[in-house]
Coordinates of C-alpha atoms and ligand atoms in Angstrom, one line a residue:
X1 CA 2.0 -21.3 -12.0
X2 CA 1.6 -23.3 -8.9
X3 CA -2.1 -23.8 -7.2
X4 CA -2.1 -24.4 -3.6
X5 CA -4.9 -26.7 -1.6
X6 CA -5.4 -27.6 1.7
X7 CA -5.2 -31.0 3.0
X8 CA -6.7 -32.2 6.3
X9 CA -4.2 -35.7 5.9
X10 CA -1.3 -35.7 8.2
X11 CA 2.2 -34.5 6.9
X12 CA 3.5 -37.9 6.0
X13 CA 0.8 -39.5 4.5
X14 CA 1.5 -37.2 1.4
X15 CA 2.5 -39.1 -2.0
X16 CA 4.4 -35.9 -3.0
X17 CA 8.1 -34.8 -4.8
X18 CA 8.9 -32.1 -1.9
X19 CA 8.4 -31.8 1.4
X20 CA 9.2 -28.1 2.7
X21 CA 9.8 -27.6 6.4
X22 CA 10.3 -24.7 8.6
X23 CA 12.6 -25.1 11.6
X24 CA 13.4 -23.0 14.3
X25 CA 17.1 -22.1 15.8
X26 CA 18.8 -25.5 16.8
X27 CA 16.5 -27.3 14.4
X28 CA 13.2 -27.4 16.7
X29 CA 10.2 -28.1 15.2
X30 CA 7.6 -24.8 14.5
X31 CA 4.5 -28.0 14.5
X32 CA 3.7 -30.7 16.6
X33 CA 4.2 -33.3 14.2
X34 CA 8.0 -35.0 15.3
X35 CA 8.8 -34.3 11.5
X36 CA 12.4 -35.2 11.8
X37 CA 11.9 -38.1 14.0
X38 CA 9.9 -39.1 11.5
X39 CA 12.6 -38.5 8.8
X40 CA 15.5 -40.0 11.2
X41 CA 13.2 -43.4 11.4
X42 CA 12.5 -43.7 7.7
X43 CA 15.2 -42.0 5.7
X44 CA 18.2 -40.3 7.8
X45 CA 19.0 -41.9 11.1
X46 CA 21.3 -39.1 12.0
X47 CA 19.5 -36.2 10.5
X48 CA 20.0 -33.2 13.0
X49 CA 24.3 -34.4 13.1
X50 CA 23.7 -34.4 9.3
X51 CA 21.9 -30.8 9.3
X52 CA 24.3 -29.4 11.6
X53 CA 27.4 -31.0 10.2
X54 CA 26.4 -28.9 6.8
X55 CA 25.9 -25.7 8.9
X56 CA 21.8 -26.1 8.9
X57 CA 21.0 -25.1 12.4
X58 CA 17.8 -23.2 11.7
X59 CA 18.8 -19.1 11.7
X60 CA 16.7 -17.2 9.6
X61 CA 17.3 -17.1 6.1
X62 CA 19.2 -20.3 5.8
X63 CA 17.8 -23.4 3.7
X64 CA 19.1 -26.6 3.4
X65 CA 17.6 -29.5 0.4
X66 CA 18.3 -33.3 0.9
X67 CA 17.0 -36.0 -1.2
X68 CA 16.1 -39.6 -0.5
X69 CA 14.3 -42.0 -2.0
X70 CA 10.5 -42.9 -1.3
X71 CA 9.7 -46.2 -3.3
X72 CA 10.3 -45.4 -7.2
X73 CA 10.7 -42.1 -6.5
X74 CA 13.1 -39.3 -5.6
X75 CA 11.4 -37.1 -2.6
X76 CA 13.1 -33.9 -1.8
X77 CA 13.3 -32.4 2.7
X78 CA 13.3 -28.6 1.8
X79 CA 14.0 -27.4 5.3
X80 CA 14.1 -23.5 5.8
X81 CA 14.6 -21.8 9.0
X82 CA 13.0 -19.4 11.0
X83 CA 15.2 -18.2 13.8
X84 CA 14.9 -18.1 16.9
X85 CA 11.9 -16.6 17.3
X86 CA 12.4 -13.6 19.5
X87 CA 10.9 -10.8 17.8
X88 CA 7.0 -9.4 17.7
X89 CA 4.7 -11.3 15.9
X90 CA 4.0 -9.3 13.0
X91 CA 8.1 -9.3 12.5
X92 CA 8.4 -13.6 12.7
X93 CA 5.3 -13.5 10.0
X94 CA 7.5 -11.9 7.6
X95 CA 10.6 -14.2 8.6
X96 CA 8.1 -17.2 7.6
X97 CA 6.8 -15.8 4.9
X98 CA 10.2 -15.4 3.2
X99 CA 11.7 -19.0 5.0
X100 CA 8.1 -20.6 2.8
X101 CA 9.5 -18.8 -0.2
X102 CA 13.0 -19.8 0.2
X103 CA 11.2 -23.5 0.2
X104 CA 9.2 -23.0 -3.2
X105 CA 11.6 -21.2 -5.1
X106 CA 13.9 -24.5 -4.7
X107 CA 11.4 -26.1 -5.0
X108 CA 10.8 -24.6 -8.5
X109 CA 14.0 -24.7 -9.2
X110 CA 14.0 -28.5 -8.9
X111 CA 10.9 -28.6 -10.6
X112 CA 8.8 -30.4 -8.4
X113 CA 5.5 -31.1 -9.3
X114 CA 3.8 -31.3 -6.1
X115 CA 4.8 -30.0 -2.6
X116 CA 3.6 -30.3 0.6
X117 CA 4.3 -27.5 3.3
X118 CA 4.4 -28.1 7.4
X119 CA 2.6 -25.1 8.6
X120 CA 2.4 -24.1 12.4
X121 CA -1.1 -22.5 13.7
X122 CA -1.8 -19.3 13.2
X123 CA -2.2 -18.6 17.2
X124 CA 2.2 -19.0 17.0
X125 CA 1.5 -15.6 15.4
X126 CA -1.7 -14.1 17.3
X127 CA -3.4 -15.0 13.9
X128 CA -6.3 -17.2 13.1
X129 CA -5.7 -20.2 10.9
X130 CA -7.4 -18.9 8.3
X131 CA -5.7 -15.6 8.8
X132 CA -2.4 -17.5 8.3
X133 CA -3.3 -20.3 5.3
X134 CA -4.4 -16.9 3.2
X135 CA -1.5 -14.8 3.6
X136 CA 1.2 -18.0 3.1
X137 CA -1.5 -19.1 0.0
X138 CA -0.9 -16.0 -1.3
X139 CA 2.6 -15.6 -0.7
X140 CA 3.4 -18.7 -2.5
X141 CA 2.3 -17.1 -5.4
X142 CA 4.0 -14.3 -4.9
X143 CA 7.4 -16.1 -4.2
X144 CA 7.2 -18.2 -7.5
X145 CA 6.2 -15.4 -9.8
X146 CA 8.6 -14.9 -12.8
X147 CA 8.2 -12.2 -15.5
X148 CA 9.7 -13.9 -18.3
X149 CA 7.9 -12.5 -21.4
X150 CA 10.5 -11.4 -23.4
X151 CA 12.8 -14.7 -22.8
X152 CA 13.2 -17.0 -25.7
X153 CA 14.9 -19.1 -23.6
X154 CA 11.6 -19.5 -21.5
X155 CA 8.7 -20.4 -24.7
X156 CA 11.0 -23.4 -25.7
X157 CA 10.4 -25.0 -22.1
X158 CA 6.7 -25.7 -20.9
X159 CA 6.3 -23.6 -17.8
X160 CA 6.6 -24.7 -14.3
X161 CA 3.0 -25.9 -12.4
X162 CA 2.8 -27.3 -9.2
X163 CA 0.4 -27.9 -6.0
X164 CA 1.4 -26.5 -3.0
X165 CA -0.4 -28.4 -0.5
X166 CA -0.7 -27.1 3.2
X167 CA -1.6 -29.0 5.9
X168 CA -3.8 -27.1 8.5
X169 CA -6.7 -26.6 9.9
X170 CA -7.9 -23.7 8.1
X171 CA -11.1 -23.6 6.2
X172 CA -11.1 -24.2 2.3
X173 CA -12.1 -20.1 2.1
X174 CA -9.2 -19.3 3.5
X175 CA -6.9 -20.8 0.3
X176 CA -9.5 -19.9 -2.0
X177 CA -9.6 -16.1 -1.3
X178 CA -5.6 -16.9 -0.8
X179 CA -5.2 -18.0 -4.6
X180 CA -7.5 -15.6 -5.4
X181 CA -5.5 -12.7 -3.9
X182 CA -2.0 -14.2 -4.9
X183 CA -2.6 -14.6 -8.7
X184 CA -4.1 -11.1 -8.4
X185 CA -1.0 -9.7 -7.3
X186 CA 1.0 -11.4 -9.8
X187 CA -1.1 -10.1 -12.5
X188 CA -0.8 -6.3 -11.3
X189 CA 3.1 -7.2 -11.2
X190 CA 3.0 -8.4 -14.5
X191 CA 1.3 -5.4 -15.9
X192 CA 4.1 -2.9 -14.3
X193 CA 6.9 -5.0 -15.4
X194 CA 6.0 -4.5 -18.9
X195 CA 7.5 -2.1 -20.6
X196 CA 5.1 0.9 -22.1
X197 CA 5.7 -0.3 -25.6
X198 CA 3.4 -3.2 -24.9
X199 CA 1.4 -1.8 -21.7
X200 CA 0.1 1.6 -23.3
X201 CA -3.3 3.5 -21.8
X202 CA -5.3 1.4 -24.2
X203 CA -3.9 -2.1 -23.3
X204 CA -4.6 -1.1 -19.3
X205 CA -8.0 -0.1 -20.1
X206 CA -8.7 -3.2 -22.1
X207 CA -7.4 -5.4 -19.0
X208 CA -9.9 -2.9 -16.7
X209 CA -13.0 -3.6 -19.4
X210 CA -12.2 -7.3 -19.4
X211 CA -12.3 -7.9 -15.1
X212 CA -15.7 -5.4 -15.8
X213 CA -17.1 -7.8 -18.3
X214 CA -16.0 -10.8 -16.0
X215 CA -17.8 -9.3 -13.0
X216 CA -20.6 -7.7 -14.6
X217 CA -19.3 -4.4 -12.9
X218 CA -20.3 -1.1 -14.7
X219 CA -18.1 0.0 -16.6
X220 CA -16.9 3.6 -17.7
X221 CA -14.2 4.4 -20.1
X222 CA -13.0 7.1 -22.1
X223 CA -10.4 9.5 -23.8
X224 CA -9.2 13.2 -23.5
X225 CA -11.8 14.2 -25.7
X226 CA -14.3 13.8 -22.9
X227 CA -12.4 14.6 -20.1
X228 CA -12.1 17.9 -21.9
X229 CA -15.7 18.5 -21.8
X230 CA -15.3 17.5 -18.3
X231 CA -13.7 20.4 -17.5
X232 CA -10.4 17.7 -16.4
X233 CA -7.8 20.0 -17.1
X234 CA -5.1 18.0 -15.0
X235 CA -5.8 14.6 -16.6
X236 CA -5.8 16.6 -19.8
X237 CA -2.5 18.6 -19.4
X238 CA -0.4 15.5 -18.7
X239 CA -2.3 13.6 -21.3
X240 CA -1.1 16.4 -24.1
X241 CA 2.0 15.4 -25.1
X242 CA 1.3 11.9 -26.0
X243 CA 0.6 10.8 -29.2
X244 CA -1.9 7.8 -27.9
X245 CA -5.2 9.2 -26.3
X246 CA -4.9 9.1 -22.4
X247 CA -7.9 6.2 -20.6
X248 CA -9.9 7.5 -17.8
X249 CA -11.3 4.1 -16.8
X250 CA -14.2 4.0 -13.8
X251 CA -15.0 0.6 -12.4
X252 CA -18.3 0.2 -10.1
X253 CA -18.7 -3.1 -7.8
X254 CA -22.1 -3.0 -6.4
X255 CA -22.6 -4.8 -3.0
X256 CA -26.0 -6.5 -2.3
X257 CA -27.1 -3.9 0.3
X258 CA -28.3 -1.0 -1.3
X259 CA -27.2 0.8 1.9
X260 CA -23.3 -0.1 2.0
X261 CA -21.2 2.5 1.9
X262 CA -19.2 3.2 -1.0
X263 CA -15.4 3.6 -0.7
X264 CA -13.5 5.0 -3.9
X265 CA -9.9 3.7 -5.1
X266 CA -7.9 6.1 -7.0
X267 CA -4.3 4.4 -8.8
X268 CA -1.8 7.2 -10.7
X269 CA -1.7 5.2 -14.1
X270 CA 1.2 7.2 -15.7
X271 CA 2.3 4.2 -18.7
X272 CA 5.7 6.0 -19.0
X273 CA 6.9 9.5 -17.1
X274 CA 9.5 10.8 -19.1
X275 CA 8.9 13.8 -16.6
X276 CA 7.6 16.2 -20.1
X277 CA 9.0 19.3 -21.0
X278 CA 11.0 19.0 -17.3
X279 CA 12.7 15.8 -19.1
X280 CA 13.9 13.4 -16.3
X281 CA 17.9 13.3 -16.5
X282 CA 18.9 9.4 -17.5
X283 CA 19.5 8.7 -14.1
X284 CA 16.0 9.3 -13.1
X285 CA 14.3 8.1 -15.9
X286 CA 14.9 4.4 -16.2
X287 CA 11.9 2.4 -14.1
X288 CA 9.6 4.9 -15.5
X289 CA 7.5 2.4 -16.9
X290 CA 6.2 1.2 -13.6
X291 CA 4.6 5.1 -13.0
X292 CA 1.1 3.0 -13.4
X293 CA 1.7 0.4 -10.3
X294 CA -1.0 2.5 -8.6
X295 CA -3.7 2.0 -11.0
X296 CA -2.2 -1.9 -11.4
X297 CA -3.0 -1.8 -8.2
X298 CA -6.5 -0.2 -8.5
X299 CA -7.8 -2.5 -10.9
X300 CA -6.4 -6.0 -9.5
X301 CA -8.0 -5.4 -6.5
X302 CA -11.5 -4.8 -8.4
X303 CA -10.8 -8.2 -9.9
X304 CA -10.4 -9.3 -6.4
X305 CA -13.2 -7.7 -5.2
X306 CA -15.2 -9.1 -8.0
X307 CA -14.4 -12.5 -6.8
X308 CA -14.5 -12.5 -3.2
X309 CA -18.1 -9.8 -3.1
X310 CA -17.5 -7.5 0.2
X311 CA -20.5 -6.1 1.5
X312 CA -19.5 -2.4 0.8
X313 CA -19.6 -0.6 -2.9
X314 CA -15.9 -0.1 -4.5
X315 CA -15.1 2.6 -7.3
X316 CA -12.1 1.8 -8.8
X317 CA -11.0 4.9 -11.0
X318 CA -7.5 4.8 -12.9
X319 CA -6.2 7.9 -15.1
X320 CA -4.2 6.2 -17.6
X321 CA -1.5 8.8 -19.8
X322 CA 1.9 9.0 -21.0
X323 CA 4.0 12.0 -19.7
X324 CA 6.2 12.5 -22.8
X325 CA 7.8 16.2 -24.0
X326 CA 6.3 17.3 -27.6
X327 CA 5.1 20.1 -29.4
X328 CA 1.4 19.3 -28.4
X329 CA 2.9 19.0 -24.4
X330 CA 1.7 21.4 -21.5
X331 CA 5.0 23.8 -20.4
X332 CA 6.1 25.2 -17.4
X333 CA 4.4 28.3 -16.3
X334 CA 1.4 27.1 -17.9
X335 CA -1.5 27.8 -15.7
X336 CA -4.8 24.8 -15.9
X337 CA -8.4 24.8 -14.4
X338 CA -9.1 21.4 -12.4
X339 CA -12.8 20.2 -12.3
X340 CA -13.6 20.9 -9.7
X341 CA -12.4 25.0 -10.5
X342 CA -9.3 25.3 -8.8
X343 CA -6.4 27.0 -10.6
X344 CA -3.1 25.1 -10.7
X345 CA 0.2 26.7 -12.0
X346 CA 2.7 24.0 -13.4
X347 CA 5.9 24.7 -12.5
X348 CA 6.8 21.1 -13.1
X349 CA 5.8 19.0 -15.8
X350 CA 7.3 15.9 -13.8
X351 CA 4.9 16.0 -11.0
X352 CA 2.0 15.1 -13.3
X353 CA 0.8 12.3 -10.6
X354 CA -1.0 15.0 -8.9
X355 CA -2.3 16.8 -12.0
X356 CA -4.0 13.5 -12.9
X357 CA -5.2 12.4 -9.3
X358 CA -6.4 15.9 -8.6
X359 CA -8.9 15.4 -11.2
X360 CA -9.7 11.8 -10.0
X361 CA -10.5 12.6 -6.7
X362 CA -12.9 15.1 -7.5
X363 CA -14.6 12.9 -10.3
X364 CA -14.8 10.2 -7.5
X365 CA -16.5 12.8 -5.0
X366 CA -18.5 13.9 -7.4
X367 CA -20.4 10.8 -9.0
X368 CA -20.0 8.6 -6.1
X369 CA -20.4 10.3 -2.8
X370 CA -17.7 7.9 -1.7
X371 CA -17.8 7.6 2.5
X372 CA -13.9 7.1 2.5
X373 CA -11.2 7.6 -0.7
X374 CA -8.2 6.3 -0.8
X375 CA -5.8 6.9 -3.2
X376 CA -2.1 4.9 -4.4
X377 CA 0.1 6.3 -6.6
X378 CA 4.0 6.4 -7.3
X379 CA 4.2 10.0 -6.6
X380 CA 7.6 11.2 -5.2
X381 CA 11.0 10.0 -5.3
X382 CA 11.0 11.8 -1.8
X383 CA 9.3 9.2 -0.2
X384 CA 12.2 6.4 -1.5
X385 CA 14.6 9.0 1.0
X386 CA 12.1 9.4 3.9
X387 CA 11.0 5.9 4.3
X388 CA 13.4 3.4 1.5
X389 CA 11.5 0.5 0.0
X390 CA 10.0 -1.5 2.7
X391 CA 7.1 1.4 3.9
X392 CA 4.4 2.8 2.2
X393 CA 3.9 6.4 2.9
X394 CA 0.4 6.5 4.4
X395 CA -1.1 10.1 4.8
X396 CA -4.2 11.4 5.7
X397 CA -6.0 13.7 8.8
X398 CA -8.0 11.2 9.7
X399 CA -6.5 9.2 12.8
X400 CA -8.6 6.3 12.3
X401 CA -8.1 5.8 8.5
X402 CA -4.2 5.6 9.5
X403 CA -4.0 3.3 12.0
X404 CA -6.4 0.9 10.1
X405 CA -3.6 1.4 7.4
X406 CA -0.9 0.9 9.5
X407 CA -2.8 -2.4 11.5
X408 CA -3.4 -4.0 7.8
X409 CA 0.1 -2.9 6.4
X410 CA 1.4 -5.1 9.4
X411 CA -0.7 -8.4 9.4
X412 CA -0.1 -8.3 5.5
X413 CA 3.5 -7.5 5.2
X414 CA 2.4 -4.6 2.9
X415 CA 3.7 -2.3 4.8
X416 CA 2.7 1.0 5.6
X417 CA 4.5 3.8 8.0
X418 CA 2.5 7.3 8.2
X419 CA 3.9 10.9 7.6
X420 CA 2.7 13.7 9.4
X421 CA -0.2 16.4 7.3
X422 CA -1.2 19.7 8.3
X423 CA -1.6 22.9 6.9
X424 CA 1.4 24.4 7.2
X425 CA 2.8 22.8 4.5
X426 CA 0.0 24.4 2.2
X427 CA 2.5 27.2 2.2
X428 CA 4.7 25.0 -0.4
X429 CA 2.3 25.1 -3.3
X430 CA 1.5 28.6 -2.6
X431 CA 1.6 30.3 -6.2
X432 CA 1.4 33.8 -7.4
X433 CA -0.2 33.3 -10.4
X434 CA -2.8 30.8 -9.6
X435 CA -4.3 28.9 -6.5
X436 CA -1.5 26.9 -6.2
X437 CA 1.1 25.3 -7.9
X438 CA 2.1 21.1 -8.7
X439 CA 5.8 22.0 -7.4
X440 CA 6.3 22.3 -3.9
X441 CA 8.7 25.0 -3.2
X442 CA 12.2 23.9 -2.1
X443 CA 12.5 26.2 1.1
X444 CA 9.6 23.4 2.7
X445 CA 11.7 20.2 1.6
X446 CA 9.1 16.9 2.5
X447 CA 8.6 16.2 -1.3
X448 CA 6.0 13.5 0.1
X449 CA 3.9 15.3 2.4
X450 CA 3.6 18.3 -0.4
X451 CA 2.5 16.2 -2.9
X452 CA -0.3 15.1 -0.3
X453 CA -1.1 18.1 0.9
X454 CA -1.7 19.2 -2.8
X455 CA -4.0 16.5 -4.0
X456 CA -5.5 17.1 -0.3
X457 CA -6.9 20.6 -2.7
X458 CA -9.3 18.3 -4.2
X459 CA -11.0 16.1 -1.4
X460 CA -14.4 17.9 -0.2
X461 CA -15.9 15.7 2.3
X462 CA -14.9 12.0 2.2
X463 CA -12.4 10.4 4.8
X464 CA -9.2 10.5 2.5
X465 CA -5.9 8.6 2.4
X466 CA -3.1 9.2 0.5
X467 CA -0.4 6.3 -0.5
X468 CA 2.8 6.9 -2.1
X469 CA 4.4 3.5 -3.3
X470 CA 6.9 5.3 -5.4
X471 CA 9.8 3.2 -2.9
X472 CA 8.0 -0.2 -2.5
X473 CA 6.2 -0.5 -5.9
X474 CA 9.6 -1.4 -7.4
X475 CA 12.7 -2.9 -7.4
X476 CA 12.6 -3.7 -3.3
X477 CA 15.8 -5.4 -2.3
X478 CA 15.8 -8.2 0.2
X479 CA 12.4 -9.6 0.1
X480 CA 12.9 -13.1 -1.4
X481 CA 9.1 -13.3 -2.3
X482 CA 8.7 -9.7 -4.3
X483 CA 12.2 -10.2 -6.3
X484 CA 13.1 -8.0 -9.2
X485 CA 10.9 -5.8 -10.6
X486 CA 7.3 -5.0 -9.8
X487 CA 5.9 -6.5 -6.1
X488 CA 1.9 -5.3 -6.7
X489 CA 2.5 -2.8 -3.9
X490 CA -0.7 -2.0 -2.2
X491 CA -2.8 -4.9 -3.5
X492 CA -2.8 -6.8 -0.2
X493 CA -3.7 -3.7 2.1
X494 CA -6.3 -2.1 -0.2
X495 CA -7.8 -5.8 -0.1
X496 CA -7.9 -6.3 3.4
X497 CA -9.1 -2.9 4.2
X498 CA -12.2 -3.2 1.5
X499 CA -12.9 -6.7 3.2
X500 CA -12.7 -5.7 6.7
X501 CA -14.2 -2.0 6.1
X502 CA -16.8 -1.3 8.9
X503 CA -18.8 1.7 7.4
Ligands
BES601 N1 6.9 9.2 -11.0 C1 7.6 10.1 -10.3 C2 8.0 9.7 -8.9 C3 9.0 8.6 -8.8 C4 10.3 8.8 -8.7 C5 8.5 7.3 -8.7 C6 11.2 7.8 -8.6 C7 9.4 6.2 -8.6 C8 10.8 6.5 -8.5 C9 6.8 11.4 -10.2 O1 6.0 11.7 -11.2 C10 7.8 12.6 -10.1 O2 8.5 12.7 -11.1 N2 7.9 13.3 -9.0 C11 8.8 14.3 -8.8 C12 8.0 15.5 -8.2 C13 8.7 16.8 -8.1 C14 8.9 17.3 -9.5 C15 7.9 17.7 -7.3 C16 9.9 13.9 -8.0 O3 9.8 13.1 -7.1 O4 11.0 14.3 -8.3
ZN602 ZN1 5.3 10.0 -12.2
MN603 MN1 7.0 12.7 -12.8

């Protein structure tokens, strides 16, 4: 756990174990603040031969630790570089995002209780200062999460806390609402990495009543027994084949206004998708347990939400099930009633995202009249092919809900790239039994856009917007910051675009 403050005291004039510094190709400083002439006069007199004698010269990716001695005590340089610079803005903030968490993963490594980090203004990156402090706050937290539950190893040793300080001229707000945002995300990463014998429908709602209880949001919860009467026959056709009752949860954040706008969150919370009747082969199965990153999602950024009070209404609504094969399971063929009428014919039990979300959406649009919906859900291995694990899939008919999407996904670095919707791929859940049918028919191919244009069967009026984080929900190489495991997908872009929603 590390928490990170901002200090207004120059660079040097911190009493600290680590001192992490960004450099730029041939070891030029990203600041104003002559750090290494400062580190040649006091502790390395040929510190840039030194650097460059050890191969240091500042390319992106690279990090090089020395240590010298400060007094009694042994300081650690934790210099990281940044390149040279060359690329668009949005491109060299995610080259200093993952330089800062090269920095604070040594420096947890090392164990250093307190570190102090060199950070250039925001304008280097068209950003605001505040604009930058959050989003490296956050991504501190981010870089130094671990998911060590089930390690003996890690109860015998008390875990690692540190303060990150950063010195900028950012407002206090600006780190707040960054710690705010960053243990968030760690928490919704948490959740997903568990594994569904200890995260099951109940646990998740329990988390979702708890944030409720902490916020004083209305809260609405309940089982298949009520969805029933409902008339929720998509939530209740996944939901059959589990032996644990399925969680529809409903979360309400009220802003002051009693004019704001509402805007609804939908997250797929499938605990474990075994894929039902239509068993997942072992190859596809494994990972499974992160099917509820969308409602991880859903419900972090309430807790966010509750914390940092936006001026618009949020609805956070999570179906939480099981997808598991039994006797009690819905089959092939078999032919369900949505609420809001709408006849689907399953032809797949494995795309139960949709039969769960279809149900969501039209709870949302019913009870909460919501001016824009968005949903987020790991819905299609498609997407992993179309886009890989850095993008979102981001789709939707409304051109203004996308590029908002697509702007956030790229100051954030939760990025989002959009796939094309219209009606002719209706044709691909065309069925001849029912209205349509939950499995797209091969001769269309675009497994992604299908799955969106079938939930698109149960939006009525609100601006929509459809996420798929089946790729970057999970196991995303090559960030240094997201890691192994779950990377809380979505929880940076659905919080920006709650706080910077304009009716
Ligand atoms: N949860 C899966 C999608 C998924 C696949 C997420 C791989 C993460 C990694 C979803 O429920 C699913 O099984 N989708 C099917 C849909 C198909 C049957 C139309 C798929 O993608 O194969
Ligand atoms: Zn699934
Ligand atoms: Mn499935």
């Amino acid at each position: 756990m590390i928490s990170v403050k901002l200090t207004q005291q120059a660079f040097w004039q911190h009493n600290v174990e680590g001192y992490l510094i960004p450099l730029k190709k041939d070891l030029v400083e990203l600041g104003s603040e002559s750090v290494l002439k400062y580190i040649e006069e006091h502790y390395y007199p040929h510190l840039k031969e030194l650097l460059k004698k050890h191969q240091f010269e500042g390319d992106r990716g690279q990090a090089f630790t020395l240590t010298a001695k400060k007094g009694d005590s042994l300081i650690q340089f934790l210099f990281v570089g940044v390149g040279g610079m060359h690329g668009a803005w949005h491109q060299e903030l995610e080259i200093l995002r993952r330089a800062l968490a090269t920095g604070l993963q040594t420096a947890k490594r090392n164990a250093l209780k307190d570190v102090v980090i060199a950070l250039p203004a925001g304008s280097l990156y068209q950003l605001s200062d505040d604009e930058l402090v959050k989003q490296m706050t956050l991504v501190a937290h981010m870089a130094t999460y671990e998911f060590t539950t089930f390690k003996s190893d890690s109860k015998k040793k008390a875990p690692w806390t540190s303060t990150v300080l950063i010195c900028s001229a950012a407002s206090t707000d600006a780190v707040e609402q960054g710690n705010i945002i960053g243990v968030a995300i760690n928490q919704a990463r948490h959740w997903a990495d568990l594994p569904a014998n200890h995260m099951t429908p109940a646990i998740l709602a329990g988390e979702a009543e708890r944030i409720a209880v902490k916020h004083g949001f209305k809260k609405t919860i309940f089982g298949r027994k009520e969805a029933l009467e409902l008339g929720m026959g998509g939530f209740c056709a996944v939901d059959a084949g589990s032996a644990q009752d399925g969680k529809f949860v409903v979360l309400e954040y009220k802003a002051k206004a009693s004019d704001a706008p509402t805007i609804a969150l939908c997250g797929k919370g499938v605990i474990f998708d075994t894929g039902g009747i239509n068993l997942k082969p072992t190859s596809g199965i494994s990972g499974m347990k992160f099917d509820m990153s969308g409602a991880a999602a859903v419900i972090t950024v309430m807790d966010i939400i509750g914390q940092l009070k936006p001026a618009v209404n949020v609805v956070g609504l999570t179906p939480l099930v099981e997808n598991m094969p039994s006797g009690t399971a819905s089959r092939p063929d078999d032919v369900i009633t949505c609420m809001n009428g709408k006849t689907v014919e399953i032809q797949n039990t494995d795309a139960e995202g949709r039969l769960i979300l279809s149900d969501t959406l039209c709870y949302a649009e019913k009870f909460f009249n919501p001016t824009v919906m968005i949903d987020i859900a790991t819905l299609t291995g498609a997407v992993q092919h179309g886009l890989g694990h850095f993008y979102t899939g981001v789709m939707t008919k409304d051109d203004e809900l996308a590029q908002s999407l697509l702007a956030i996904g790229r100051k954030t670095g939760d990025r989002t790239w959009q796939l094309p919707m219209d009606d002719d791929f209706k044709g691909a859940i065309r069925s001849d039994v029912a209205d349509i049918h939950n499995n797209g028919s091969s001769a269309y191919y675009a497994g992604t856009i299908v799955g969106a244009t079938f939930l698109s069967n149960f939006v009525e009026k609100a601006r929509w917007a459809h996420l798929d984080i089946a790729g970057t929900a999970h196991d995303v190489p090559a960030i240094n910051y997201v890691g192994k495991g779950a990377t809380g997908a979505g929880v940076r872009l659905l919080t920006e675009f709650v706080l910077n929603f304009q009716g």
